[in-house]
Amino acid sequence: MLAGLEAGSCGEMWNLTHPERVVAIQSRYAAAGADCIITNTFGGNRLMLTRHQHAEDLVEINRAAAKIARQAFGGKEGYVLGDIGPVGGVLEPYGDLKMDDVRAALAEQAQALVEGGVDAIILETQTSLEELGLGIEGAKAAGAPFIIASLAYDRSMDGTFFKTMMGISPEQAAEFAQERGADAVALNCGTGMDMEAAAKIVPLYRSSSSLFTMVQPNAGLPVLEKMKAVYKQAPEQMVQALPEVLEAGANIIGSCCGSTPEHTRAIRAMVDRFNAQAN
């Protein structure tokens, strides 16, 4: 069982200009018990970087991020997950993004991350099967040792079902990920995606595929303060539903929006207790 995945930051170029800041942040998660660190490359594909005038730095950004995440473990054993986020638009025929452009962008980023030495590629916060499929294709072509397909779901108003923004269910996602050759199916972020929601989705994943399962729920539900979304769920509150996630058979446990190293520490402690009892 792995615990505590630190979600990579989006849009920051610190891994080039101030790598010590990224190392300092990620090291706190490793010290709290994380076995996995996600690179800060959520927006590191060419389509996103072009909007910020950093496309020419793409390879250097992704390779550097992989090395920085490895450094955060301080010589201890750990796994670096190369983060590939959404390309920031809707693919044709529903949107104006060309399929070939998205395919090339995802393959290029995956190649740079693999060359940087990541242990896995995580395609994170995905909402459509079309983009997810292109991402898996690119990760496989790059020779990624392990591929994680992670989707962002929204919980229905009555709490009875989950769909992505593009209408994809957990069952559809799991079947698709397995068919396309991913190694794990995961969830992260999304509206209402807390630990209790994760406990409901893991059985759906496991009933629809034989893949490893991974969850990165948010630290509760956000509240609006001074026009900012703030997550206030304390670590001890977040892990209250964690036993249900573990009993459901999740293989990798982490956290997403609003979480801190203290949330990781609480997850680590409960995972250790669960494993000790299981043995």
Short mmCIF file of N, CA and C in Angstrom, two decimals, residues 143-254:
data_model
loop_
_atom_site.label_atom_id
_atom_site.label_comp_id
_atom_site.label_asym_id
_atom_site.label_seq_id
_atom_site.Cartn_x
_atom_site.Cartn_y
_atom_site.Cartn_z
N GLY A 143 7.39 4.70 -23.59
CA GLY A 143 7.98 3.64 -22.78
C GLY A 143 7.80 3.82 -21.29
N ALA A 144 6.70 4.46 -20.88
CA ALA A 144 6.44 4.66 -19.46
C ALA A 144 6.35 3.30 -18.75
N PRO A 145 7.04 3.14 -17.62
CA PRO A 145 7.02 1.86 -16.91
C PRO A 145 5.66 1.50 -16.34
N PHE A 146 4.84 2.52 -16.06
CA PHE A 146 3.55 2.32 -15.42
C PHE A 146 2.67 3.51 -15.80
N ILE A 147 1.40 3.27 -16.12
CA ILE A 147 0.52 4.34 -16.58
C ILE A 147 -0.74 4.38 -15.72
N ILE A 148 -1.03 5.57 -15.18
CA ILE A 148 -2.18 5.77 -14.31
C ILE A 148 -3.17 6.69 -15.02
N ALA A 149 -4.41 6.24 -15.14
CA ALA A 149 -5.46 7.04 -15.75
C ALA A 149 -6.35 7.59 -14.64
N SER A 150 -6.27 8.90 -14.40
CA SER A 150 -6.98 9.50 -13.27
C SER A 150 -8.03 10.50 -13.77
N LEU A 151 -9.26 10.29 -13.34
CA LEU A 151 -10.37 11.13 -13.81
C LEU A 151 -10.94 11.98 -12.68
N ALA A 152 -11.52 13.11 -13.07
CA ALA A 152 -12.15 14.02 -12.12
C ALA A 152 -13.67 13.90 -12.26
N TYR A 153 -14.32 13.48 -11.20
CA TYR A 153 -15.77 13.27 -11.23
C TYR A 153 -16.51 14.34 -10.44
N ASP A 154 -17.74 14.57 -10.83
CA ASP A 154 -18.65 15.43 -10.08
C ASP A 154 -19.74 14.54 -9.47
N ARG A 155 -19.99 14.74 -8.19
CA ARG A 155 -21.03 13.97 -7.53
C ARG A 155 -22.40 14.58 -7.81
N SER A 156 -23.38 13.74 -8.09
CA SER A 156 -24.73 14.25 -8.37
C SER A 156 -25.31 14.94 -7.14
N MET A 157 -26.32 15.76 -7.34
CA MET A 157 -26.90 16.53 -6.26
C MET A 157 -27.43 15.62 -5.13
N ASP A 158 -27.96 14.45 -5.50
CA ASP A 158 -28.48 13.56 -4.48
C ASP A 158 -27.43 12.56 -3.99
N GLY A 159 -26.20 12.66 -4.53
CA GLY A 159 -25.10 11.82 -4.07
C GLY A 159 -25.17 10.38 -4.50
N THR A 160 -26.00 10.07 -5.50
CA THR A 160 -26.19 8.67 -5.88
C THR A 160 -25.32 8.20 -7.04
N PHE A 161 -24.74 9.15 -7.79
CA PHE A 161 -23.90 8.72 -8.91
C PHE A 161 -22.84 9.78 -9.20
N PHE A 162 -21.86 9.39 -10.03
CA PHE A 162 -20.73 10.25 -10.35
C PHE A 162 -20.51 10.25 -11.86
N LYS A 163 -20.23 11.42 -12.40
CA LYS A 163 -19.92 11.56 -13.82
C LYS A 163 -18.83 12.62 -13.96
N THR A 164 -18.00 12.49 -15.01
CA THR A 164 -17.07 13.57 -15.32
C THR A 164 -17.84 14.69 -16.02
N MET A 165 -17.18 15.81 -16.23
CA MET A 165 -17.79 16.93 -16.93
C MET A 165 -18.30 16.53 -18.31
N MET A 166 -17.66 15.54 -18.92
CA MET A 166 -18.06 15.07 -20.25
C MET A 166 -18.97 13.85 -20.18
N GLY A 167 -19.50 13.55 -18.99
CA GLY A 167 -20.51 12.50 -18.86
C GLY A 167 -19.99 11.09 -18.74
N ILE A 168 -18.73 10.91 -18.35
CA ILE A 168 -18.15 9.58 -18.24
C ILE A 168 -18.33 9.04 -16.82
N SER A 169 -18.79 7.81 -16.70
CA SER A 169 -18.98 7.17 -15.40
C SER A 169 -17.70 6.45 -14.98
N PRO A 170 -17.55 6.15 -13.69
CA PRO A 170 -16.39 5.37 -13.23
C PRO A 170 -16.28 4.02 -13.93
N GLU A 171 -17.41 3.37 -14.14
CA GLU A 171 -17.38 2.07 -14.80
C GLU A 171 -16.86 2.19 -16.24
N GLN A 172 -17.31 3.20 -16.95
CA GLN A 172 -16.83 3.43 -18.32
C GLN A 172 -15.34 3.71 -18.33
N ALA A 173 -14.90 4.54 -17.40
CA ALA A 173 -13.48 4.92 -17.33
C ALA A 173 -12.60 3.71 -17.07
N ALA A 174 -13.02 2.86 -16.13
CA ALA A 174 -12.21 1.68 -15.78
C ALA A 174 -12.11 0.73 -16.96
N GLU A 175 -13.22 0.47 -17.61
CA GLU A 175 -13.21 -0.43 -18.77
C GLU A 175 -12.33 0.13 -19.89
N PHE A 176 -12.46 1.42 -20.14
CA PHE A 176 -11.69 2.07 -21.20
C PHE A 176 -10.20 2.04 -20.88
N ALA A 177 -9.84 2.39 -19.64
CA ALA A 177 -8.43 2.41 -19.26
C ALA A 177 -7.79 1.04 -19.43
N GLN A 178 -8.50 0.01 -19.06
CA GLN A 178 -7.94 -1.34 -19.20
C GLN A 178 -7.82 -1.72 -20.67
N GLU A 179 -8.83 -1.42 -21.46
CA GLU A 179 -8.78 -1.74 -22.88
C GLU A 179 -7.61 -1.05 -23.58
N ARG A 180 -7.30 0.18 -23.17
CA ARG A 180 -6.24 0.96 -23.81
C ARG A 180 -4.84 0.65 -23.27
N GLY A 181 -4.75 -0.12 -22.21
CA GLY A 181 -3.44 -0.56 -21.73
C GLY A 181 -2.88 0.19 -20.55
N ALA A 182 -3.72 0.92 -19.79
CA ALA A 182 -3.25 1.55 -18.57
C ALA A 182 -3.02 0.48 -17.50
N ASP A 183 -2.25 0.82 -16.48
CA ASP A 183 -1.97 -0.12 -15.39
C ASP A 183 -2.81 0.15 -14.15
N ALA A 184 -3.30 1.37 -14.02
CA ALA A 184 -4.11 1.74 -12.86
C ALA A 184 -5.17 2.74 -13.29
N VAL A 185 -6.32 2.68 -12.63
CA VAL A 185 -7.37 3.67 -12.84
C VAL A 185 -7.54 4.42 -11.53
N ALA A 186 -7.68 5.74 -11.62
CA ALA A 186 -7.65 6.56 -10.43
C ALA A 186 -8.72 7.65 -10.48
N LEU A 187 -8.84 8.40 -9.39
CA LEU A 187 -9.70 9.58 -9.34
C LEU A 187 -8.96 10.68 -8.59
N ASN A 188 -9.25 11.90 -8.97
CA ASN A 188 -8.73 13.05 -8.23
C ASN A 188 -9.64 14.24 -8.49
N CYS A 189 -9.67 15.12 -7.52
CA CYS A 189 -10.38 16.39 -7.68
C CYS A 189 -11.86 16.16 -7.98
N GLY A 190 -12.53 17.16 -8.57
CA GLY A 190 -13.93 17.05 -8.90
C GLY A 190 -14.83 17.66 -7.83
N THR A 191 -16.07 17.91 -8.19
CA THR A 191 -17.05 18.50 -7.28
C THR A 191 -17.58 17.44 -6.32
N GLY A 192 -17.41 17.69 -5.03
CA GLY A 192 -17.88 16.74 -4.03
C GLY A 192 -17.00 15.52 -3.89
N MET A 193 -15.79 15.58 -4.43
CA MET A 193 -14.93 14.41 -4.42
C MET A 193 -14.08 14.37 -3.14
N ASP A 194 -14.72 13.95 -2.03
CA ASP A 194 -14.01 13.80 -0.77
C ASP A 194 -13.72 12.32 -0.53
N MET A 195 -13.22 11.99 0.66
CA MET A 195 -12.84 10.61 0.93
C MET A 195 -14.07 9.68 0.92
N GLU A 196 -15.21 10.17 1.38
CA GLU A 196 -16.42 9.36 1.36
C GLU A 196 -16.84 9.02 -0.07
N ALA A 197 -16.71 9.99 -0.96
CA ALA A 197 -17.04 9.73 -2.36
C ALA A 197 -16.06 8.73 -2.97
N ALA A 198 -14.80 8.85 -2.61
CA ALA A 198 -13.79 7.91 -3.12
C ALA A 198 -14.13 6.48 -2.72
N ALA A 199 -14.65 6.31 -1.50
CA ALA A 199 -15.01 4.98 -1.02
C ALA A 199 -16.12 4.36 -1.86
N LYS A 200 -16.94 5.19 -2.48
CA LYS A 200 -18.03 4.69 -3.32
C LYS A 200 -17.56 4.36 -4.73
N ILE A 201 -16.51 5.04 -5.19
CA ILE A 201 -16.05 4.83 -6.56
C ILE A 201 -15.12 3.64 -6.69
N VAL A 202 -14.32 3.35 -5.67
CA VAL A 202 -13.37 2.24 -5.76
C VAL A 202 -14.08 0.92 -6.10
N PRO A 203 -15.20 0.57 -5.45
CA PRO A 203 -15.88 -0.68 -5.84
C PRO A 203 -16.37 -0.68 -7.29
N LEU A 204 -16.74 0.48 -7.79
CA LEU A 204 -17.17 0.57 -9.20
C LEU A 204 -15.99 0.30 -10.12
N TYR A 205 -14.83 0.83 -9.77
CA TYR A 205 -13.62 0.56 -10.56
C TYR A 205 -13.30 -0.94 -10.54
N ARG A 206 -13.33 -1.52 -9.35
CA ARG A 206 -12.90 -2.91 -9.20
C ARG A 206 -13.89 -3.88 -9.85
N SER A 207 -15.15 -3.48 -9.93
CA SER A 207 -16.14 -4.35 -10.58
C SER A 207 -16.09 -4.25 -12.10
N SER A 208 -15.37 -3.24 -12.60
CA SER A 208 -15.36 -2.99 -14.05
C SER A 208 -14.01 -3.25 -14.70
N SER A 209 -12.98 -3.55 -13.90
CA SER A 209 -11.66 -3.83 -14.46
C SER A 209 -10.83 -4.59 -13.44
N SER A 210 -9.69 -5.07 -13.88
CA SER A 210 -8.75 -5.75 -12.97
C SER A 210 -7.52 -4.88 -12.70
N LEU A 211 -7.63 -3.59 -13.01
CA LEU A 211 -6.52 -2.67 -12.82
C LEU A 211 -6.30 -2.33 -11.34
N PHE A 212 -5.09 -1.86 -11.01
CA PHE A 212 -4.86 -1.26 -9.71
C PHE A 212 -5.77 -0.03 -9.58
N THR A 213 -6.15 0.29 -8.35
CA THR A 213 -7.00 1.46 -8.13
C THR A 213 -6.28 2.46 -7.24
N MET A 214 -6.52 3.73 -7.51
CA MET A 214 -5.84 4.81 -6.79
C MET A 214 -6.83 5.95 -6.57
N VAL A 215 -6.77 6.58 -5.39
CA VAL A 215 -7.67 7.70 -5.11
C VAL A 215 -6.87 8.89 -4.56
N GLN A 216 -7.23 10.08 -5.03
CA GLN A 216 -6.69 11.34 -4.51
C GLN A 216 -7.86 12.30 -4.27
N PRO A 217 -8.64 12.08 -3.22
CA PRO A 217 -9.78 12.95 -2.96
C PRO A 217 -9.35 14.31 -2.39
N ASN A 218 -10.27 15.24 -2.43
CA ASN A 218 -10.02 16.57 -1.86
C ASN A 218 -10.18 16.53 -0.34
N ALA A 219 -9.67 17.57 0.31
CA ALA A 219 -9.83 17.71 1.76
C ALA A 219 -11.20 18.30 2.05
N GLY A 220 -12.23 17.51 1.83
CA GLY A 220 -13.59 17.95 2.07
C GLY A 220 -14.14 18.80 0.94
N LEU A 221 -15.18 19.54 1.25
CA LEU A 221 -15.84 20.40 0.28
C LEU A 221 -15.41 21.85 0.51
N PRO A 222 -15.17 22.60 -0.57
CA PRO A 222 -14.69 23.98 -0.40
C PRO A 222 -15.79 24.94 0.02
N VAL A 223 -15.38 25.99 0.69
CA VAL A 223 -16.28 27.10 1.00
C VAL A 223 -15.68 28.36 0.39
N LEU A 224 -16.53 29.31 0.06
CA LEU A 224 -16.07 30.53 -0.58
C LEU A 224 -15.79 31.60 0.48
N GLU A 225 -14.54 32.04 0.52
CA GLU A 225 -14.13 33.10 1.45
C GLU A 225 -13.35 34.15 0.67
N LYS A 226 -13.85 35.37 0.67
CA LYS A 226 -13.20 36.46 -0.04
C LYS A 226 -12.94 36.07 -1.50
N MET A 227 -13.96 35.44 -2.09
CA MET A 227 -13.93 35.03 -3.50
C MET A 227 -12.88 33.97 -3.79
N LYS A 228 -12.48 33.21 -2.78
CA LYS A 228 -11.54 32.11 -2.96
C LYS A 228 -12.14 30.84 -2.38
N ALA A 229 -11.90 29.73 -3.07
CA ALA A 229 -12.35 28.43 -2.58
C ALA A 229 -11.36 27.95 -1.51
N VAL A 230 -11.88 27.70 -0.31
CA VAL A 230 -11.04 27.29 0.81
C VAL A 230 -11.50 25.93 1.32
N TYR A 231 -10.54 25.03 1.51
CA TYR A 231 -10.84 23.70 2.03
C TYR A 231 -10.47 23.67 3.51
N LYS A 232 -11.42 23.29 4.34
CA LYS A 232 -11.20 23.37 5.78
C LYS A 232 -11.21 22.02 6.50
N GLN A 233 -11.31 20.94 5.77
CA GLN A 233 -11.36 19.64 6.43
C GLN A 233 -10.01 19.30 7.05
N ALA A 234 -10.00 19.08 8.33
CA ALA A 234 -8.77 18.76 9.06
C ALA A 234 -8.32 17.33 8.73
N PRO A 235 -7.04 17.04 8.92
CA PRO A 235 -6.54 15.69 8.61
C PRO A 235 -7.32 14.58 9.30
N GLU A 236 -7.63 14.77 10.60
CA GLU A 236 -8.33 13.72 11.32
C GLU A 236 -9.75 13.53 10.80
N GLN A 237 -10.34 14.57 10.23
CA GLN A 237 -11.66 14.44 9.62
C GLN A 237 -11.57 13.74 8.27
N MET A 238 -10.54 14.07 7.52
CA MET A 238 -10.40 13.49 6.19
C MET A 238 -10.25 11.97 6.25
N VAL A 239 -9.52 11.47 7.22
CA VAL A 239 -9.24 10.02 7.26
C VAL A 239 -10.35 9.21 7.92
N GLN A 240 -11.41 9.84 8.38
CA GLN A 240 -12.49 9.09 9.01
C GLN A 240 -13.10 8.07 8.05
N ALA A 241 -13.19 8.43 6.77
CA ALA A 241 -13.75 7.51 5.78
C ALA A 241 -12.68 6.65 5.10
N LEU A 242 -11.42 6.83 5.48
CA LEU A 242 -10.34 6.08 4.84
C LEU A 242 -10.46 4.57 5.03
N PRO A 243 -10.89 4.07 6.22
CA PRO A 243 -11.04 2.62 6.34
C PRO A 243 -11.96 2.02 5.29
N GLU A 244 -13.01 2.75 4.90
CA GLU A 244 -13.92 2.26 3.86
C GLU A 244 -13.21 2.16 2.52
N VAL A 245 -12.35 3.14 2.23
CA VAL A 245 -11.58 3.12 0.98
C VAL A 245 -10.63 1.93 0.96
N LEU A 246 -9.98 1.68 2.08
CA LEU A 246 -9.04 0.57 2.18
C LEU A 246 -9.77 -0.77 2.10
N GLU A 247 -10.89 -0.89 2.79
CA GLU A 247 -11.66 -2.13 2.74
C GLU A 247 -12.20 -2.40 1.34
N ALA A 248 -12.45 -1.32 0.60
CA ALA A 248 -12.94 -1.48 -0.77
C ALA A 248 -11.86 -1.99 -1.71
N GLY A 249 -10.60 -1.89 -1.29
CA GLY A 249 -9.51 -2.46 -2.07
C GLY A 249 -8.64 -1.48 -2.81
N ALA A 250 -8.67 -0.19 -2.42
CA ALA A 250 -7.79 0.78 -3.08
C ALA A 250 -6.33 0.42 -2.85
N ASN A 251 -5.52 0.54 -3.88
CA ASN A 251 -4.10 0.19 -3.79
C ASN A 251 -3.20 1.37 -3.48
N ILE A 252 -3.60 2.56 -3.92
CA ILE A 252 -2.80 3.76 -3.71
C ILE A 252 -3.71 4.84 -3.16
N ILE A 253 -3.32 5.42 -2.03
CA ILE A 253 -4.13 6.44 -1.37
C ILE A 253 -3.35 7.74 -1.34
N GLY A 254 -4.01 8.83 -1.70
CA GLY A 254 -3.37 10.14 -1.62
C GLY A 254 -4.39 11.21 -1.37
#
